[in-house]
């Protein structure tokens, strides 16, 4: 695994030591199932939210799960007496790898560590993110688990592949999940601290078929091709591009458009690029036309799922509320944001998921499909997408022969009538 230096105190150790940690976490109930059963949550709670208060009230006591939850989910400082509730060997191991450090009035963890599925992921605690806002350090922060990333996980195809790229990896969740069905995974991020967090997360989960690279978008893998590329970019449409993870330096949705333009050159034949993103609908142009313009710059098959639509005023309210939970600094005012949208003629903001597939040599004409995601996205979405693509390929490749075939009812089919 290629390590990347970052200014964090996390120190990966041996594979045996990571196995020891994971085994203890599971024994203590510090798992995704344990979080759901005891805390009623699937991801760490946001400070100042009702869920945060409920989680804190559920983590009273000195049992191992309560101590681990307070340490890693709530970012509490614990006394030595508190920590005596954890085995001495585990306490020593937490110090050894940088998951526990001396604080002002006790011991604390410098990271947020949370179970997600079968993975354990470290990122910056939200309290630390709030402290960093306005200090010039925002660009190096590393976000944790969130619903958008979860949607991309569900959307991603899980067919076995040789080479996968996680573009803008953050804490590495997309690439580490893909490591199970990939020969090797490359994870890139312009943020050195994100690369260091990803390196640690790979160690923590016993994953060694990954390489972590530092650089902007596709630059670290220039000249390479991949069977699968996954991307959760900074897509929020805000006039304040300097706010952590809420924007980029390109106006409106131009950054995502550029990713769509560049991605095909990095795909193998039949390779896929999958991304979660937002785009605008401007006056005088249907949303389908804007996306079609993006896709016209590629020769790929494309499948777009539109998941939600908001008018500018509703979008501004939602995003401002999210930002105010994450940062104490001033976020753009309603007037500033509305003026930004008026300047660009924005009449709606759409969110959704995109799949590009580099067609096989000698394949059929390029296919474009746009669907509405009316019932959310479930854990079987990736498999359903793969099945749909295989069926479409079969029908295209056997078009002439199928015209002469006669359909028959499956002999195992049963007709049932209910009154």
PDB file of N, CA and C in Angstrom, residues 25-67:
ATOM      1  N   UNK A  25     -13.671  -4.159  19.226  1.00  0.00           N
ATOM      2  CA  UNK A  25     -14.836  -3.334  18.907  1.00  0.00           C
ATOM      3  C   UNK A  25     -16.085  -4.198  18.739  1.00  0.00           C
ATOM      4  N   UNK A  26     -15.950  -5.296  18.020  1.00  0.00           N
ATOM      5  CA  UNK A  26     -17.113  -6.176  17.818  1.00  0.00           C
ATOM      6  C   UNK A  26     -17.559  -6.804  19.132  1.00  0.00           C
ATOM      7  N   UNK A  27     -16.597  -7.225  19.938  1.00  0.00           N
ATOM      8  CA  UNK A  27     -16.927  -7.827  21.235  1.00  0.00           C
ATOM      9  C   UNK A  27     -17.672  -6.839  22.126  1.00  0.00           C
ATOM     10  N   UNK A  28     -17.299  -5.548  22.041  1.00  0.00           N
ATOM     11  CA  UNK A  28     -17.933  -4.520  22.866  1.00  0.00           C
ATOM     12  C   UNK A  28     -19.271  -4.053  22.305  1.00  0.00           C
ATOM     13  N   UNK A  29     -19.626  -4.510  21.111  1.00  0.00           N
ATOM     14  CA  UNK A  29     -20.864  -4.056  20.487  1.00  0.00           C
ATOM     15  C   UNK A  29     -20.720  -2.747  19.749  1.00  0.00           C
ATOM     16  N   UNK A  30     -19.467  -2.301  19.544  1.00  0.00           N
ATOM     17  CA  UNK A  30     -19.229  -1.062  18.801  1.00  0.00           C
ATOM     18  C   UNK A  30     -19.234  -1.397  17.315  1.00  0.00           C
ATOM     19  N   UNK A  31     -20.432  -1.627  16.807  1.00  0.00           N
ATOM     20  CA  UNK A  31     -20.666  -2.050  15.431  1.00  0.00           C
ATOM     21  C   UNK A  31     -21.844  -1.257  14.873  1.00  0.00           C
ATOM     22  N   UNK A  32     -22.082  -1.407  13.580  1.00  0.00           N
ATOM     23  CA  UNK A  32     -23.248  -0.745  12.986  1.00  0.00           C
ATOM     24  C   UNK A  32     -24.537  -1.227  13.639  1.00  0.00           C
ATOM     25  N   UNK A  33     -24.638  -2.535  13.861  1.00  0.00           N
ATOM     26  CA  UNK A  33     -25.836  -3.081  14.508  1.00  0.00           C
ATOM     27  C   UNK A  33     -25.958  -2.569  15.936  1.00  0.00           C
ATOM     28  N   UNK A  34     -24.831  -2.473  16.637  1.00  0.00           N
ATOM     29  CA  UNK A  34     -24.859  -1.968  18.000  1.00  0.00           C
ATOM     30  C   UNK A  34     -25.308  -0.519  18.064  1.00  0.00           C
ATOM     31  N   UNK A  35     -24.870   0.294  17.101  1.00  0.00           N
ATOM     32  CA  UNK A  35     -25.307   1.694  17.055  1.00  0.00           C
ATOM     33  C   UNK A  35     -26.805   1.794  16.810  1.00  0.00           C
ATOM     34  N   UNK A  36     -27.305   0.966  15.895  1.00  0.00           N
ATOM     35  CA  UNK A  36     -28.748   1.016  15.609  1.00  0.00           C
ATOM     36  C   UNK A  36     -29.559   0.556  16.812  1.00  0.00           C
ATOM     37  N   UNK A  37     -29.121  -0.542  17.436  1.00  0.00           N
ATOM     38  CA  UNK A  37     -29.911  -1.126  18.520  1.00  0.00           C
ATOM     39  C   UNK A  37     -29.917  -0.246  19.767  1.00  0.00           C
ATOM     40  N   UNK A  38     -28.766   0.281  20.131  1.00  0.00           N
ATOM     41  CA  UNK A  38     -28.692   1.043  21.377  1.00  0.00           C
ATOM     42  C   UNK A  38     -28.933   2.534  21.177  1.00  0.00           C
ATOM     43  N   UNK A  39     -28.471   3.066  20.052  1.00  0.00           N
ATOM     44  CA  UNK A  39     -28.504   4.512  19.861  1.00  0.00           C
ATOM     45  C   UNK A  39     -29.548   4.973  18.856  1.00  0.00           C
ATOM     46  N   UNK A  40     -30.054   4.048  18.042  1.00  0.00           N
ATOM     47  CA  UNK A  40     -31.057   4.410  17.049  1.00  0.00           C
ATOM     48  C   UNK A  40     -30.517   5.241  15.910  1.00  0.00           C
ATOM     49  N   UNK A  41     -29.220   5.100  15.601  1.00  0.00           N
ATOM     50  CA  UNK A  41     -28.603   5.879  14.527  1.00  0.00           C
ATOM     51  C   UNK A  41     -27.790   4.953  13.635  1.00  0.00           C
ATOM     52  N   UNK A  42     -27.541   5.380  12.395  1.00  0.00           N
ATOM     53  CA  UNK A  42     -26.671   4.629  11.497  1.00  0.00           C
ATOM     54  C   UNK A  42     -25.375   5.380  11.214  1.00  0.00           C
ATOM     55  N   UNK A  43     -25.309   6.674  11.601  1.00  0.00           N
ATOM     56  CA  UNK A  43     -24.094   7.464  11.422  1.00  0.00           C
ATOM     57  C   UNK A  43     -23.929   8.370  12.639  1.00  0.00           C
ATOM     58  N   UNK A  44     -22.732   8.899  12.868  1.00  0.00           N
ATOM     59  CA  UNK A  44     -22.502   9.741  14.047  1.00  0.00           C
ATOM     60  C   UNK A  44     -23.428  10.947  14.074  1.00  0.00           C
ATOM     61  N   UNK A  45     -23.907  11.335  15.259  1.00  0.00           N
ATOM     62  CA  UNK A  45     -24.836  12.470  15.349  1.00  0.00           C
ATOM     63  C   UNK A  45     -24.111  13.804  15.194  1.00  0.00           C
ATOM     64  N   UNK A  46     -24.825  14.789  14.667  1.00  0.00           N
ATOM     65  CA  UNK A  46     -24.278  16.135  14.476  1.00  0.00           C
ATOM     66  C   UNK A  46     -24.443  16.924  15.772  1.00  0.00           C
ATOM     67  N   UNK A  47     -23.369  17.561  16.282  1.00  0.00           N
ATOM     68  CA  UNK A  47     -23.511  18.389  17.486  1.00  0.00           C
ATOM     69  C   UNK A  47     -24.608  19.434  17.327  1.00  0.00           C
ATOM     70  N   UNK A  48     -25.288  19.702  18.437  1.00  0.00           N
ATOM     71  CA  UNK A  48     -26.387  20.678  18.499  1.00  0.00           C
ATOM     72  C   UNK A  48     -27.658  20.178  17.836  1.00  0.00           C
ATOM     73  N   UNK A  49     -27.711  18.897  17.492  1.00  0.00           N
ATOM     74  CA  UNK A  49     -28.923  18.338  16.896  1.00  0.00           C
ATOM     75  C   UNK A  49     -29.662  17.507  17.942  1.00  0.00           C
ATOM     76  N   UNK A  50     -30.984  17.289  17.774  1.00  0.00           N
ATOM     77  CA  UNK A  50     -31.725  16.436  18.712  1.00  0.00           C
ATOM     78  C   UNK A  50     -31.141  15.032  18.809  1.00  0.00           C
ATOM     79  N   UNK A  51     -30.658  14.497  17.696  1.00  0.00           N
ATOM     80  CA  UNK A  51     -30.077  13.151  17.717  1.00  0.00           C
ATOM     81  C   UNK A  51     -28.853  13.103  18.621  1.00  0.00           C
ATOM     82  N   UNK A  52     -28.087  14.176  18.641  1.00  0.00           N
ATOM     83  CA  UNK A  52     -26.885  14.225  19.478  1.00  0.00           C
ATOM     84  C   UNK A  52     -27.261  14.100  20.955  1.00  0.00           C
ATOM     85  N   UNK A  53     -28.287  14.816  21.361  1.00  0.00           N
ATOM     86  CA  UNK A  53     -28.728  14.751  22.755  1.00  0.00           C
ATOM     87  C   UNK A  53     -29.258  13.363  23.097  1.00  0.00           C
ATOM     88  N   UNK A  54     -29.973  12.740  22.164  1.00  0.00           N
ATOM     89  CA  UNK A  54     -30.492  11.393  22.426  1.00  0.00           C
ATOM     90  C   UNK A  54     -29.352  10.389  22.571  1.00  0.00           C
ATOM     91  N   UNK A  55     -28.343  10.516  21.721  1.00  0.00           N
ATOM     92  CA  UNK A  55     -27.203   9.598  21.798  1.00  0.00           C
ATOM     93  C   UNK A  55     -26.475   9.774  23.124  1.00  0.00           C
ATOM     94  N   UNK A  56     -26.272  11.002  23.539  1.00  0.00           N
ATOM     95  CA  UNK A  56     -25.578  11.227  24.807  1.00  0.00           C
ATOM     96  C   UNK A  56     -26.337  10.601  25.974  1.00  0.00           C
ATOM     97  N   UNK A  57     -27.651  10.731  25.966  1.00  0.00           N
ATOM     98  CA  UNK A  57     -28.430  10.149  27.065  1.00  0.00           C
ATOM     99  C   UNK A  57     -28.403   8.628  27.040  1.00  0.00           C
ATOM    100  N   UNK A  58     -28.093   8.042  25.858  1.00  0.00           N
ATOM    101  CA  UNK A  58     -28.029   6.584  25.740  1.00  0.00           C
ATOM    102  C   UNK A  58     -26.655   6.034  26.087  1.00  0.00           C
ATOM    103  N   UNK A  59     -25.673   6.914  26.275  1.00  0.00           N
ATOM    104  CA  UNK A  59     -24.303   6.457  26.509  1.00  0.00           C
ATOM    105  C   UNK A  59     -23.840   6.733  27.932  1.00  0.00           C
ATOM    106  N   UNK A  60     -24.787   6.811  28.854  1.00  0.00           N
ATOM    107  CA  UNK A  60     -24.406   6.891  30.258  1.00  0.00           C
ATOM    108  C   UNK A  60     -23.965   5.508  30.716  1.00  0.00           C
ATOM    109  N   UNK A  61     -23.157   5.455  31.721  1.00  0.00           N
ATOM    110  CA  UNK A  61     -22.665   4.174  32.205  1.00  0.00           C
ATOM    111  C   UNK A  61     -21.194   3.999  31.882  1.00  0.00           C
ATOM    112  N   UNK A  62     -20.639   2.897  32.355  1.00  0.00           N
ATOM    113  CA  UNK A  62     -19.206   2.640  32.191  1.00  0.00           C
ATOM    114  C   UNK A  62     -18.933   1.362  31.418  1.00  0.00           C
ATOM    115  N   UNK A  63     -19.943   0.838  30.733  1.00  0.00           N
ATOM    116  CA  UNK A  63     -19.708  -0.359  29.921  1.00  0.00           C
ATOM    117  C   UNK A  63     -18.867   0.017  28.705  1.00  0.00           C
ATOM    118  N   UNK A  64     -18.190  -0.950  28.073  1.00  0.00           N
ATOM    119  CA  UNK A  64     -17.285  -0.636  26.956  1.00  0.00           C
ATOM    120  C   UNK A  64     -17.947   0.119  25.808  1.00  0.00           C
ATOM    121  N   UNK A  65     -19.185  -0.233  25.444  1.00  0.00           N
ATOM    122  CA  UNK A  65     -19.832   0.460  24.337  1.00  0.00           C
ATOM    123  C   UNK A  65     -20.077   1.923  24.680  1.00  0.00           C
ATOM    124  N   UNK A  66     -20.492   2.200  25.916  1.00  0.00           N
ATOM    125  CA  UNK A  66     -20.708   3.589  26.325  1.00  0.00           C
ATOM    126  C   UNK A  66     -19.402   4.375  26.267  1.00  0.00           C
ATOM    127  N   UNK A  67     -18.311   3.769  26.731  1.00  0.00           N
ATOM    128  CA  UNK A  67     -17.022   4.463  26.728  1.00  0.00           C
ATOM    129  C   UNK A  67     -16.519   4.704  25.308  1.00  0.00           C
TER     130      UNK A  67
END
